[in-house]
CSV table of C-alpha atoms and ligand atoms in Angstrom, one decimal:
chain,number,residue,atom,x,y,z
A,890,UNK,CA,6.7,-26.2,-12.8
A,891,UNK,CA,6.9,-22.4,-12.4
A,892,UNK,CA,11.0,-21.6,-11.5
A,893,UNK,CA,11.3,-20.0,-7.7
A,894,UNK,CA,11.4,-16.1,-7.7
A,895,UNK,CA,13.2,-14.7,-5.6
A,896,UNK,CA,13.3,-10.3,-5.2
A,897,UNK,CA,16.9,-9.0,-3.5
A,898,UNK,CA,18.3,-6.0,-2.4
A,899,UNK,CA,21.4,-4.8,-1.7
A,900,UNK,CA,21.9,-2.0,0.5
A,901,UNK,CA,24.2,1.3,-0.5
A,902,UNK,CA,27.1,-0.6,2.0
A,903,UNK,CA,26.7,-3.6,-0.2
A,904,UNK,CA,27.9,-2.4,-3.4
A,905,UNK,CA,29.9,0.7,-1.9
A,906,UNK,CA,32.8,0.2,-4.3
A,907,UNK,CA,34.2,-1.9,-7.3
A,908,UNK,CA,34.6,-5.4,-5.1
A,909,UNK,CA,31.8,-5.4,-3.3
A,910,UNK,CA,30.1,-4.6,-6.6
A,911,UNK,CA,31.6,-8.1,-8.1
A,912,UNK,CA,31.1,-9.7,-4.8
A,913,UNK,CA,27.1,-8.5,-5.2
A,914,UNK,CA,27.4,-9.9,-9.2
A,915,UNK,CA,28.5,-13.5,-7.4
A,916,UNK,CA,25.9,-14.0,-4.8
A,917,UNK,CA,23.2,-13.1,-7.6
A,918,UNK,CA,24.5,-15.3,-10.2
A,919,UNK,CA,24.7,-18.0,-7.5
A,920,UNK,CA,20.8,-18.0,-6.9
A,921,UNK,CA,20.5,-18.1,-11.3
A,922,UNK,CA,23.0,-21.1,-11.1
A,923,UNK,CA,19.9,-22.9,-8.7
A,924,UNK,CA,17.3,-22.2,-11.3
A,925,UNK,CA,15.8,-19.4,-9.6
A,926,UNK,CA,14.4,-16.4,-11.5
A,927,UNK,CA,15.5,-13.1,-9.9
A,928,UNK,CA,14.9,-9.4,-9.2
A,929,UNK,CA,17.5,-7.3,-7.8
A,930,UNK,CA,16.8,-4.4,-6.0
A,931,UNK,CA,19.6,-2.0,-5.6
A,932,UNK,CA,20.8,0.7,-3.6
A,933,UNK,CA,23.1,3.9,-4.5
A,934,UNK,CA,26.5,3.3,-3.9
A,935,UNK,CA,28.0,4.1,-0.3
A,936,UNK,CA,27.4,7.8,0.7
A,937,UNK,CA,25.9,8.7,-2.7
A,938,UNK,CA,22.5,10.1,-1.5
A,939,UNK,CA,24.1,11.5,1.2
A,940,UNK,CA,26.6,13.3,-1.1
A,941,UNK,CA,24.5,14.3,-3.6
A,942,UNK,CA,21.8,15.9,-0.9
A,943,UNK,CA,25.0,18.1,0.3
A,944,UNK,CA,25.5,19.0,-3.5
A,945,UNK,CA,22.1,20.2,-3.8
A,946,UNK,CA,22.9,22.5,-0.4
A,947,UNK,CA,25.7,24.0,-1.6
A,948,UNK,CA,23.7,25.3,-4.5
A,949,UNK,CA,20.7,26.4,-3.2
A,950,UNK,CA,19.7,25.5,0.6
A,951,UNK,CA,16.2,25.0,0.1
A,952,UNK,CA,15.8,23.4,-2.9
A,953,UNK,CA,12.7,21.9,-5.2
A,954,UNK,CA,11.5,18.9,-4.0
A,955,UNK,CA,10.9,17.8,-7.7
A,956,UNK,CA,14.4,18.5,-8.9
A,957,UNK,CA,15.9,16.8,-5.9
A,958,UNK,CA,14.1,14.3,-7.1
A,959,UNK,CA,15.8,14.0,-10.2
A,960,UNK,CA,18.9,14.4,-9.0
A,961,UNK,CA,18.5,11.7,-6.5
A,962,UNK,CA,17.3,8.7,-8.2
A,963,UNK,CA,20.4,8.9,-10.6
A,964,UNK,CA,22.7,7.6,-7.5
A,965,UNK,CA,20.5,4.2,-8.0
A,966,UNK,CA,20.9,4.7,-12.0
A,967,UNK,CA,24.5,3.8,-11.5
A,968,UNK,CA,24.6,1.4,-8.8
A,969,UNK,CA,21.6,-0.8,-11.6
A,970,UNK,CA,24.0,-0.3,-14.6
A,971,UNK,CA,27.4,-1.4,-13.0
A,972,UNK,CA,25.3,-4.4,-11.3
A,973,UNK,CA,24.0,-5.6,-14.9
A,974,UNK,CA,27.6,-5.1,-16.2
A,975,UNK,CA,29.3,-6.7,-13.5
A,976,UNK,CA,27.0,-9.9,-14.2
A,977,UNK,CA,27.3,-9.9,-18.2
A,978,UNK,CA,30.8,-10.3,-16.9
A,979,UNK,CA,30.1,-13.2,-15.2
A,980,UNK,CA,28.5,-14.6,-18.5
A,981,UNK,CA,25.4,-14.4,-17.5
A,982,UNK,CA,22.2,-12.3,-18.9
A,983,UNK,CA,20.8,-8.9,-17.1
A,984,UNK,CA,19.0,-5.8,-17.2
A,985,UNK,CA,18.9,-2.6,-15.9
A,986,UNK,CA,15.8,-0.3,-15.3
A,987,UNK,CA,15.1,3.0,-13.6
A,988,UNK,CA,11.7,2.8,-11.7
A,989,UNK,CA,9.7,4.6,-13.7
A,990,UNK,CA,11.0,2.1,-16.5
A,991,UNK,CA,9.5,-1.1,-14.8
A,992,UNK,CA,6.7,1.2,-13.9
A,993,UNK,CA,6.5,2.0,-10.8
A,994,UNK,CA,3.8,4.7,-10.4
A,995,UNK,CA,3.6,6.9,-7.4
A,996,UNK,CA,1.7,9.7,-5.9
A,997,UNK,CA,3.4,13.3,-6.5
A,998,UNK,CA,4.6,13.6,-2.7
A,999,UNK,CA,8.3,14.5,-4.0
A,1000,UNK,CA,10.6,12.9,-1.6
A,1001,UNK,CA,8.6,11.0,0.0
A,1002,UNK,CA,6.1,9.7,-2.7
A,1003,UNK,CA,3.6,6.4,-2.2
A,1004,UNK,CA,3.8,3.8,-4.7
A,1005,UNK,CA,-0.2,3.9,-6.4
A,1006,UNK,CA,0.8,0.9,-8.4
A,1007,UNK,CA,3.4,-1.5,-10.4
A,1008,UNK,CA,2.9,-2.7,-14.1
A,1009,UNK,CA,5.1,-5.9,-13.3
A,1010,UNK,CA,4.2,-6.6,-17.1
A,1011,UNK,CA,8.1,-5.4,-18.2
A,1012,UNK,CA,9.9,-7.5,-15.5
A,1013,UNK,CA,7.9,-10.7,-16.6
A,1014,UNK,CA,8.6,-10.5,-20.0
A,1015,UNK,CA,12.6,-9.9,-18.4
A,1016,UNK,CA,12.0,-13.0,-16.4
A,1017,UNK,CA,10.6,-14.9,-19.5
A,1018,UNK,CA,13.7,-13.9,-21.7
A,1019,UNK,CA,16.0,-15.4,-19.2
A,1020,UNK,CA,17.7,-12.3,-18.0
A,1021,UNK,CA,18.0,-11.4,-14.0
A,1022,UNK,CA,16.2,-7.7,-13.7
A,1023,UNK,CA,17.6,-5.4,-12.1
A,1024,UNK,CA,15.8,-2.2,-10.4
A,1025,UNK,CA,16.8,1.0,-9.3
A,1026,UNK,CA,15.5,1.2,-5.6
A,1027,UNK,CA,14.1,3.9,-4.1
A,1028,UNK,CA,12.6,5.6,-7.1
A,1029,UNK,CA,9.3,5.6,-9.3
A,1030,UNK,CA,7.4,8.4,-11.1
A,1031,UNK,CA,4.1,9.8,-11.3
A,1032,UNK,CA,1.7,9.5,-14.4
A,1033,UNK,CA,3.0,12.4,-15.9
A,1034,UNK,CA,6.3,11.0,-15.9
A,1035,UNK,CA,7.7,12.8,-12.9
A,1036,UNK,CA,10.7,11.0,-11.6
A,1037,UNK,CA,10.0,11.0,-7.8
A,1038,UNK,CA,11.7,9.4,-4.4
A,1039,UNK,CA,10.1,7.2,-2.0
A,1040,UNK,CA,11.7,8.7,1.5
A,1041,UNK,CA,15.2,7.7,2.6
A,1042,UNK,CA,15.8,4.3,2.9
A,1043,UNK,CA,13.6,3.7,-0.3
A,1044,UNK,CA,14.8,1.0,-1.8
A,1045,UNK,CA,13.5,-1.2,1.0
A,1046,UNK,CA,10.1,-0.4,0.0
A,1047,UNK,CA,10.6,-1.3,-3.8
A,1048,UNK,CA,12.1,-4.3,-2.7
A,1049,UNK,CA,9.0,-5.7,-0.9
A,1050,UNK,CA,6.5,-3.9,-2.8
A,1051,UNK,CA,7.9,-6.1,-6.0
A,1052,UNK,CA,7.8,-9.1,-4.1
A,1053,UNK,CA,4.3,-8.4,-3.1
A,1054,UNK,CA,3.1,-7.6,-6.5
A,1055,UNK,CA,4.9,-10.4,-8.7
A,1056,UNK,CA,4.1,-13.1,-6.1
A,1057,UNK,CA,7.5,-13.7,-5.2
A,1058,UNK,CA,8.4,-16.7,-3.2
A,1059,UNK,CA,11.1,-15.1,-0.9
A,1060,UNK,CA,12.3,-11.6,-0.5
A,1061,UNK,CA,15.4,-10.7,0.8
A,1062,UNK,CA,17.4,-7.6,2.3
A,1063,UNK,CA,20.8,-7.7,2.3
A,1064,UNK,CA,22.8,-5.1,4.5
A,1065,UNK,CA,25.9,-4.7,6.6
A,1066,UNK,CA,25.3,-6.3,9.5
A,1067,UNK,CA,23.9,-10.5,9.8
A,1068,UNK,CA,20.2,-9.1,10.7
A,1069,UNK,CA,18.5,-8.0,13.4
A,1070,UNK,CA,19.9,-7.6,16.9
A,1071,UNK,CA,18.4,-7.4,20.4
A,1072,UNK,CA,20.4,-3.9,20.3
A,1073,UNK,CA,23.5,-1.8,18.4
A,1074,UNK,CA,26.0,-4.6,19.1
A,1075,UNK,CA,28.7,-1.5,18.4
A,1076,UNK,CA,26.9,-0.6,21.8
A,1077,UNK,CA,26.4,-3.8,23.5
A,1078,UNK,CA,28.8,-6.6,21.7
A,1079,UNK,CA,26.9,-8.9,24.1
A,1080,UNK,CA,23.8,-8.1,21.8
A,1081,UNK,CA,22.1,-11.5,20.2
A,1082,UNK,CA,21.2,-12.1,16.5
A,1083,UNK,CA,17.5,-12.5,16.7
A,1084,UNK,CA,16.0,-15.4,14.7
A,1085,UNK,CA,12.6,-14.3,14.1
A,1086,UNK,CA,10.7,-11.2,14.4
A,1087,UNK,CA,7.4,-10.0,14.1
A,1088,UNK,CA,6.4,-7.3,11.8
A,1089,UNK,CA,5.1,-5.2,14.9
A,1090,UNK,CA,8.3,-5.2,16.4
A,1091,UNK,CA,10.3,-4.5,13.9
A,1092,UNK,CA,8.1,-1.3,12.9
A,1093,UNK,CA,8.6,-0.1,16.6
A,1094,UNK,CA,12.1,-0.8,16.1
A,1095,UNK,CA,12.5,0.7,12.9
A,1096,UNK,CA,10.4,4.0,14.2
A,1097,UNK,CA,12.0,4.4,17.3
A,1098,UNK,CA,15.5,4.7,16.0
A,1099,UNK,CA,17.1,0.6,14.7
A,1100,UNK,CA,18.2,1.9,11.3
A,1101,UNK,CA,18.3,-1.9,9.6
A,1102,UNK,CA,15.4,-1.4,7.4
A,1103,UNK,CA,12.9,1.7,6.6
A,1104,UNK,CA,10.2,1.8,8.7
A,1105,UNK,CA,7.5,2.4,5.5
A,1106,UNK,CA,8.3,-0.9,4.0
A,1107,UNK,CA,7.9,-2.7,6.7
A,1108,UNK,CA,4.5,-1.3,6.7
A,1109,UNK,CA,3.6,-2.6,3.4
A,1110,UNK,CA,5.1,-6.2,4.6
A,1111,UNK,CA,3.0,-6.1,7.2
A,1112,UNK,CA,-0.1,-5.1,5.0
A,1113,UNK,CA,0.7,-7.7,2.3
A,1114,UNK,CA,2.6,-10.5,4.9
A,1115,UNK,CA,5.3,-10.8,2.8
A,1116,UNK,CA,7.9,-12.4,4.8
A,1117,UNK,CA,11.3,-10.7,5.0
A,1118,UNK,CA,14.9,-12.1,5.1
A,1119,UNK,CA,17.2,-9.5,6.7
A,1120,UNK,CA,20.7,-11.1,6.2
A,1121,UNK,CA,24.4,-9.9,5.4
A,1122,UNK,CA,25.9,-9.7,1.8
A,1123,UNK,CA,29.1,-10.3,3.0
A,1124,UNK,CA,28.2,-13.7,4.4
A,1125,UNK,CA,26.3,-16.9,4.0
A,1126,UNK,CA,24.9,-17.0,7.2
A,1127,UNK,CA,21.1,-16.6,7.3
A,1128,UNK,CA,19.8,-13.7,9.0
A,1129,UNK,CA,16.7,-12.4,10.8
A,1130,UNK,CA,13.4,-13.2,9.3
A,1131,UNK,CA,10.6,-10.8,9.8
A,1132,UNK,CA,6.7,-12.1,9.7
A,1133,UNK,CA,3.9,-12.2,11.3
A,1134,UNK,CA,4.0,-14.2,14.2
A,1135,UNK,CA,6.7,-15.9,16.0
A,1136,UNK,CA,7.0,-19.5,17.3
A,1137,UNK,CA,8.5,-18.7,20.7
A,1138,UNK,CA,6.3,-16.0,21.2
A,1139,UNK,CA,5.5,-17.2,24.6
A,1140,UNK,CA,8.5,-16.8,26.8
A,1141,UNK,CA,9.9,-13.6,25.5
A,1142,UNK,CA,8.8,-10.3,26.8
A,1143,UNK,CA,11.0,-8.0,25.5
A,1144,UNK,CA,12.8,-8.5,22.6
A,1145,UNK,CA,15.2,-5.4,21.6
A,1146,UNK,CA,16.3,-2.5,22.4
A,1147,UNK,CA,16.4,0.5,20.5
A,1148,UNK,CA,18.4,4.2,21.5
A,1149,UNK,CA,17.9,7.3,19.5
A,1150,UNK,CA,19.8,10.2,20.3
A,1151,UNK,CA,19.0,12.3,17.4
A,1152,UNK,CA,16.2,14.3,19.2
A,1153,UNK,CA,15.7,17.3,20.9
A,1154,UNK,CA,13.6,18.1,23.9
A,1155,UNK,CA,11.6,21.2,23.5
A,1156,UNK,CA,9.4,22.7,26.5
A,1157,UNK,CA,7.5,25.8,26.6
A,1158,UNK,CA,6.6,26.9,29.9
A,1159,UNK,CA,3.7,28.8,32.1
A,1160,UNK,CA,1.5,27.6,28.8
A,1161,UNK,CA,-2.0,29.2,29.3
A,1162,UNK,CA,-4.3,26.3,30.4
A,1163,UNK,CA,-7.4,26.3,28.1
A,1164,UNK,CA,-9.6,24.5,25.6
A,1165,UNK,CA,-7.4,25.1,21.9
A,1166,UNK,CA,-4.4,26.0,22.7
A,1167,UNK,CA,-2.1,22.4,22.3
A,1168,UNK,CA,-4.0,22.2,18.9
A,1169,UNK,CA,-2.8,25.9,18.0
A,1170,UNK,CA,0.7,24.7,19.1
A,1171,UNK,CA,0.8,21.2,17.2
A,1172,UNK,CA,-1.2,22.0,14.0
A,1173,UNK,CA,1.5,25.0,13.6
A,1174,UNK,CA,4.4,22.3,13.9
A,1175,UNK,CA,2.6,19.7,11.5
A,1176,UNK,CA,1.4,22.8,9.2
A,1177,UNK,CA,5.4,23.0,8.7
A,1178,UNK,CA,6.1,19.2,8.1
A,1179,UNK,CA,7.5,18.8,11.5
A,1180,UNK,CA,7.3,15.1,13.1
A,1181,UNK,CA,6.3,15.7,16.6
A,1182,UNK,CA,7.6,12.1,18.5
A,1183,UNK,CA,6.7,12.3,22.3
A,1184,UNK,CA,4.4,14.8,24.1
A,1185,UNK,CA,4.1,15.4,27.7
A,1186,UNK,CA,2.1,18.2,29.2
A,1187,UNK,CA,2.5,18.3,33.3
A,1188,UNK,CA,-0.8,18.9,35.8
A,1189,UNK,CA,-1.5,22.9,35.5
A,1190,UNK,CA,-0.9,24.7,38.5
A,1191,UNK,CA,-2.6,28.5,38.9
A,1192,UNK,CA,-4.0,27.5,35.2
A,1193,UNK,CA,-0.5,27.7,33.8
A,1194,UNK,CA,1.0,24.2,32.9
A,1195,UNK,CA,4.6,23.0,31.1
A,1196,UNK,CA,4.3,21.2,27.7
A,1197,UNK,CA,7.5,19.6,26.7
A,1198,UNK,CA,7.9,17.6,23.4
A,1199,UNK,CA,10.5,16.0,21.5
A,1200,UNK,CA,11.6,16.3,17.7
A,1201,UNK,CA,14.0,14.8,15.4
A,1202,UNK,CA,17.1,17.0,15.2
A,1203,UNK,CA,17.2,18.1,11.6
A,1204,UNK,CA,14.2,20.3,12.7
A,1205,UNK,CA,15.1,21.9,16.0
A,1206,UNK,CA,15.7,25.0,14.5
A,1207,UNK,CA,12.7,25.6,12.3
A,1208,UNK,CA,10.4,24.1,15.2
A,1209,UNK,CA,12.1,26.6,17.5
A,1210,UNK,CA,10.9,29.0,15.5
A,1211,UNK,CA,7.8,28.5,14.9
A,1212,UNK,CA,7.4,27.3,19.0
A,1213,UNK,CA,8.7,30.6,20.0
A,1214,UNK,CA,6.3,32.9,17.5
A,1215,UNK,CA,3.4,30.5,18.9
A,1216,UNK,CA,4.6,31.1,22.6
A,1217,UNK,CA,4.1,34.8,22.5
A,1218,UNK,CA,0.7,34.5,20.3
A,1219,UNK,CA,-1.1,32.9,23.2
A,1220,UNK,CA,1.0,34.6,26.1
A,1221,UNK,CA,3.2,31.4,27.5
A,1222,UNK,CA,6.7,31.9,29.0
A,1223,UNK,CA,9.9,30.8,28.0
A,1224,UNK,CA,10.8,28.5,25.3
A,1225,UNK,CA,13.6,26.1,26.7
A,1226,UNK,CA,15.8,23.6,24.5
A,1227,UNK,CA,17.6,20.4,25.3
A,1228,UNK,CA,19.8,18.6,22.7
A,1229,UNK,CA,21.5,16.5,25.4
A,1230,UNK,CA,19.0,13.8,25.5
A,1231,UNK,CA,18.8,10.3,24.5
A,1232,UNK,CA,15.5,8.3,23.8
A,1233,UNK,CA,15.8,4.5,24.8
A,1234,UNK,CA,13.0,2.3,24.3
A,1235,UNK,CA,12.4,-1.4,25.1
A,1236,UNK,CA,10.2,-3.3,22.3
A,1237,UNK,CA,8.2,-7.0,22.7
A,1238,UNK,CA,4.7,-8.3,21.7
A,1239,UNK,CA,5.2,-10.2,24.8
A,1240,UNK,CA,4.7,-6.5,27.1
A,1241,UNK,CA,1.0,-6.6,26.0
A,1242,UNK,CA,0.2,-9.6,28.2
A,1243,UNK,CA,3.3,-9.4,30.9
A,1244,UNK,CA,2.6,-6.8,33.9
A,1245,UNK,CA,5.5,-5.1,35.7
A,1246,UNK,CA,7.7,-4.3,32.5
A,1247,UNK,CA,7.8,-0.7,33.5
A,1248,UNK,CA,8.2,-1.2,36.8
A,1249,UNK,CA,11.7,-3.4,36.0
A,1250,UNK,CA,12.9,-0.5,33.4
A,1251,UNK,CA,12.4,2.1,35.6
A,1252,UNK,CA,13.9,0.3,38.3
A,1253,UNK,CA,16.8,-0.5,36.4
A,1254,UNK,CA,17.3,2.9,35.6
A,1255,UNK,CA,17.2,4.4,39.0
A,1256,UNK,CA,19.9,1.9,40.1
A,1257,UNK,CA,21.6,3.2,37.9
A,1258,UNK,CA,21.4,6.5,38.6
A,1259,UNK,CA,19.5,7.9,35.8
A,1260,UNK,CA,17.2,10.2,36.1
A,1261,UNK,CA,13.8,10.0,33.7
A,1262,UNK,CA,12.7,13.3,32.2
A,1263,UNK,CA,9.7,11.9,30.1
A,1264,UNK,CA,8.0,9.0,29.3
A,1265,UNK,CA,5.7,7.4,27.0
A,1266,UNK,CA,4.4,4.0,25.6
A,1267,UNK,CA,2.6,1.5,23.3
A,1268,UNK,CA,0.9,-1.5,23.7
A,1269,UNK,CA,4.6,-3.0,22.9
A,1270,UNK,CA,7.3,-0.9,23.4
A,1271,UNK,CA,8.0,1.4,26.2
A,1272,UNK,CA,10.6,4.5,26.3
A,1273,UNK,CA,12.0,7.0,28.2
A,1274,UNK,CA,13.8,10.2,27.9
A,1275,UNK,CA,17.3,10.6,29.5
A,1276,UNK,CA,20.3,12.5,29.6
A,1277,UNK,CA,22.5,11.0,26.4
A,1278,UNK,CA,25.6,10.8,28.7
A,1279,UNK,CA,23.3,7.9,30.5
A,1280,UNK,CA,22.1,6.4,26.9
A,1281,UNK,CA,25.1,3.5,26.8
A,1282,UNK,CA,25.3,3.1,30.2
A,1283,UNK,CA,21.1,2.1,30.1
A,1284,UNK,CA,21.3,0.3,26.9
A,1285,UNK,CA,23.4,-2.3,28.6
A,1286,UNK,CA,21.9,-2.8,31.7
A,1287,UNK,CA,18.6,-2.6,30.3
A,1288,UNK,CA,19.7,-5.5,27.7
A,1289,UNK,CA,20.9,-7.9,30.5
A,1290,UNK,CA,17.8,-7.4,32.9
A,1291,UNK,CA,15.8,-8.6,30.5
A,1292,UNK,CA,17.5,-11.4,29.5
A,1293,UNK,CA,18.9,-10.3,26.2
A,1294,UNK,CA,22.4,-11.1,26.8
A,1295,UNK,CA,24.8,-14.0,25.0
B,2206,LIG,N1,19.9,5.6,-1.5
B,2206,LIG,C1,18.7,6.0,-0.8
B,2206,LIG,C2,19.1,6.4,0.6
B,2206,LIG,O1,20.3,6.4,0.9
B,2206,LIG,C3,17.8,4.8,-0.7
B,2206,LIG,C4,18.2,3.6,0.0
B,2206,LIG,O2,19.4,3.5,0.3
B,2206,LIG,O3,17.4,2.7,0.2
B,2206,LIG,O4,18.3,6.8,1.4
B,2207,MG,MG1,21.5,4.4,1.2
């Protein structure tokens, strides 16, 4: 009979320092106790990506995507190595290996590559010598040998892209928290653990601003159905699993909440209304690599209409730019910029078949006393824009009217 495979990852939290490291070493050697054959995906430890990207600024503040590259996927070099070591320790047998080792071949997208395709032929022969494999997360190369990074969050991706390619009978994320919750309990402690979740959700979670898992790999679950266990390493509780469809699917309509407050609201205004001109605006953003997340453009008035839009933070200032030296190219007025907003957005594959879901949000909102400055949807999720000194103060009420609460 073939031995149960089983593909793990541990998050940067997971094996932040020495103990936790040991404590990781346990849990793994636990499963090899069972019989099981294992691959362990692994993080960088604690703030090491984070860290090493500040290094990079200090040095030069726009640097090459390729050597960042390089000096990234050595933070998940150590966290494999002291992993293997801490199991040898255990008495048990291990091995380390960079992505491109086990090869993992990607695109040349530096920082953000695609995985093309996995040899799984190293890890087998691992498997078939006895030893747990351990892999570097968030990391492959390119067929010239390019060491390249899969997007922040990365190791995700490797995880389930391993367990879709070597068959593996479970795969499972282990993080911080005990899974996935109907919002931020540090928000809402009322917030509930959900048991199941479907892959849809959890991408519209992921995207509009839950930070449990990367939004990419879900993707690829989704793609490939490779069911996901989201649980905590520093219990033995099981967790939230993600798949395709859920049995009480029925009776829920909403099933999290998600707030992002790392956006910023930029309007131009008196926007000449004719044929070309939100092309020329957006193809100049995406020209630049800027993510453009909600777009509203008001009724025109005297051929002159407002187009406000929001994007992530980290690019305010470059879109500014580039919004600003559009804005006078086609004659528009003022450029205006709001940092002081919050998105919140309520997520269910049950709003596809339920009416009056954005009815009850807005309503809950205006009892509230929060105002709605844009709003946009999907066939399951819904969001709005509001002042962030509201965003807490919605989260909650939002979470009980729709029956969310403990
Ligand atoms: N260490 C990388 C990051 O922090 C990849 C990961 O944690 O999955 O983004
Ligand atoms: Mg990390």
């Amino acid at each position: 009979m073939r031995r149960k495979l089983i593909v793990q990852k541990f998050g940067g939290s997971s094996v932040a320092d020495v103990k936790r490291i040991k404590n990781v070493a346990k849990r793994v050697v636990s499963y090899a106790k069972k019989g099981c054959d294992l691959v362990v995906v692994v993080s960088a430890l604690g703030d090491t990506t984070d860290e090493l990207i500040e290094l990079a600024n200090k040095i030069n503040p726009e640097p090459s995507e390729r050597e960042m590259d390089m000096l990234l996927s050595t933070g998940e070099q150590i966290s494999v190595a002291l992993l293997a070591m801490a199991i040898h320790k255990l008495g048990f047998e291990a091995i380390s290996f960079t992505g491109a080792q086990v090869g993992i071949i990607t695109d040349s997208s530096h920082t953000r590559a695609r995985i093309l395709k996995i040899n799984t032929d190293k890890i087998k022969e691992e498997l078939n010598n006895g030893r747990i494999v351990i892999v570097a997360g968030f990391q492959g190369a390119t067929l010239n040998q390019d060491i390249t990074t899969l997007g922040r969050g990365g190791s995700d991706l490797t995880a389930v892209a391993l367990a879709k390619e070597l068959g593996a009978d479970e795969c499972e994320i282990y993080t911080d928290v005990k899974g996935i919750y109907t919002t931020d309990p540090r928000i809402e402690p009322k917030a509930r653990k959900i048991e199941e979740i479907t892959y849809d959700e959890m991408l519209e979670m992921a995207s509009l601003g839950a930070q449990v898992m990367q939004a990419r790999s879900i993707e690829v679950a989704k793609k490939f159905n490779v069911p996901i266990h989201v649980r905590s390493s520093f219990s033995k509780d099981i967790g939230t699993m993600i798949i395709k469809e859920v049995k009480i699917m029925e009776e829920v309509v909403v099933s999290g909440i998600t707030l992002n407050k790392n956006q910023a609201k930029i309007t131009i205004c008196n926007v000449p209304d004719r044929p070309g001109v939100a092309s020329m605006i957006f193809k100049e953003l995406s020209g630049s690599g800027i993510n453009v997340d909600m777009i509203v453009q008001n009724v025109s008035h005297l051929r002159q209409t407002d187009i406000s839009f929001t994007v992530n933070k980290t690019d305010v200032s470059k879109a500014t730019k580039i919004i600003r030296s559009v804005a006078r190219g086609i004659r528009a007025g003022e450029v205006l910029l709001d940092e002081d907003i919050a998105r919140i957005s309520i997520v269910g594959v049950g709003m596809k078949s339920h009416h009056g879901v954005a009815a009850t949000m807005f309503s809950v909102l205006a009892k509230n006393k929060v105002n709605i400055e844009m709003i946009s949807t999907s066939d399951i999720s819904l969001s709005c824009v509001i002042k962030k000194k509201f965003a807490e103060k919605a989260v909650k009420a939002l979470h009980k009217e729709f029956g969310l609460t403990k």
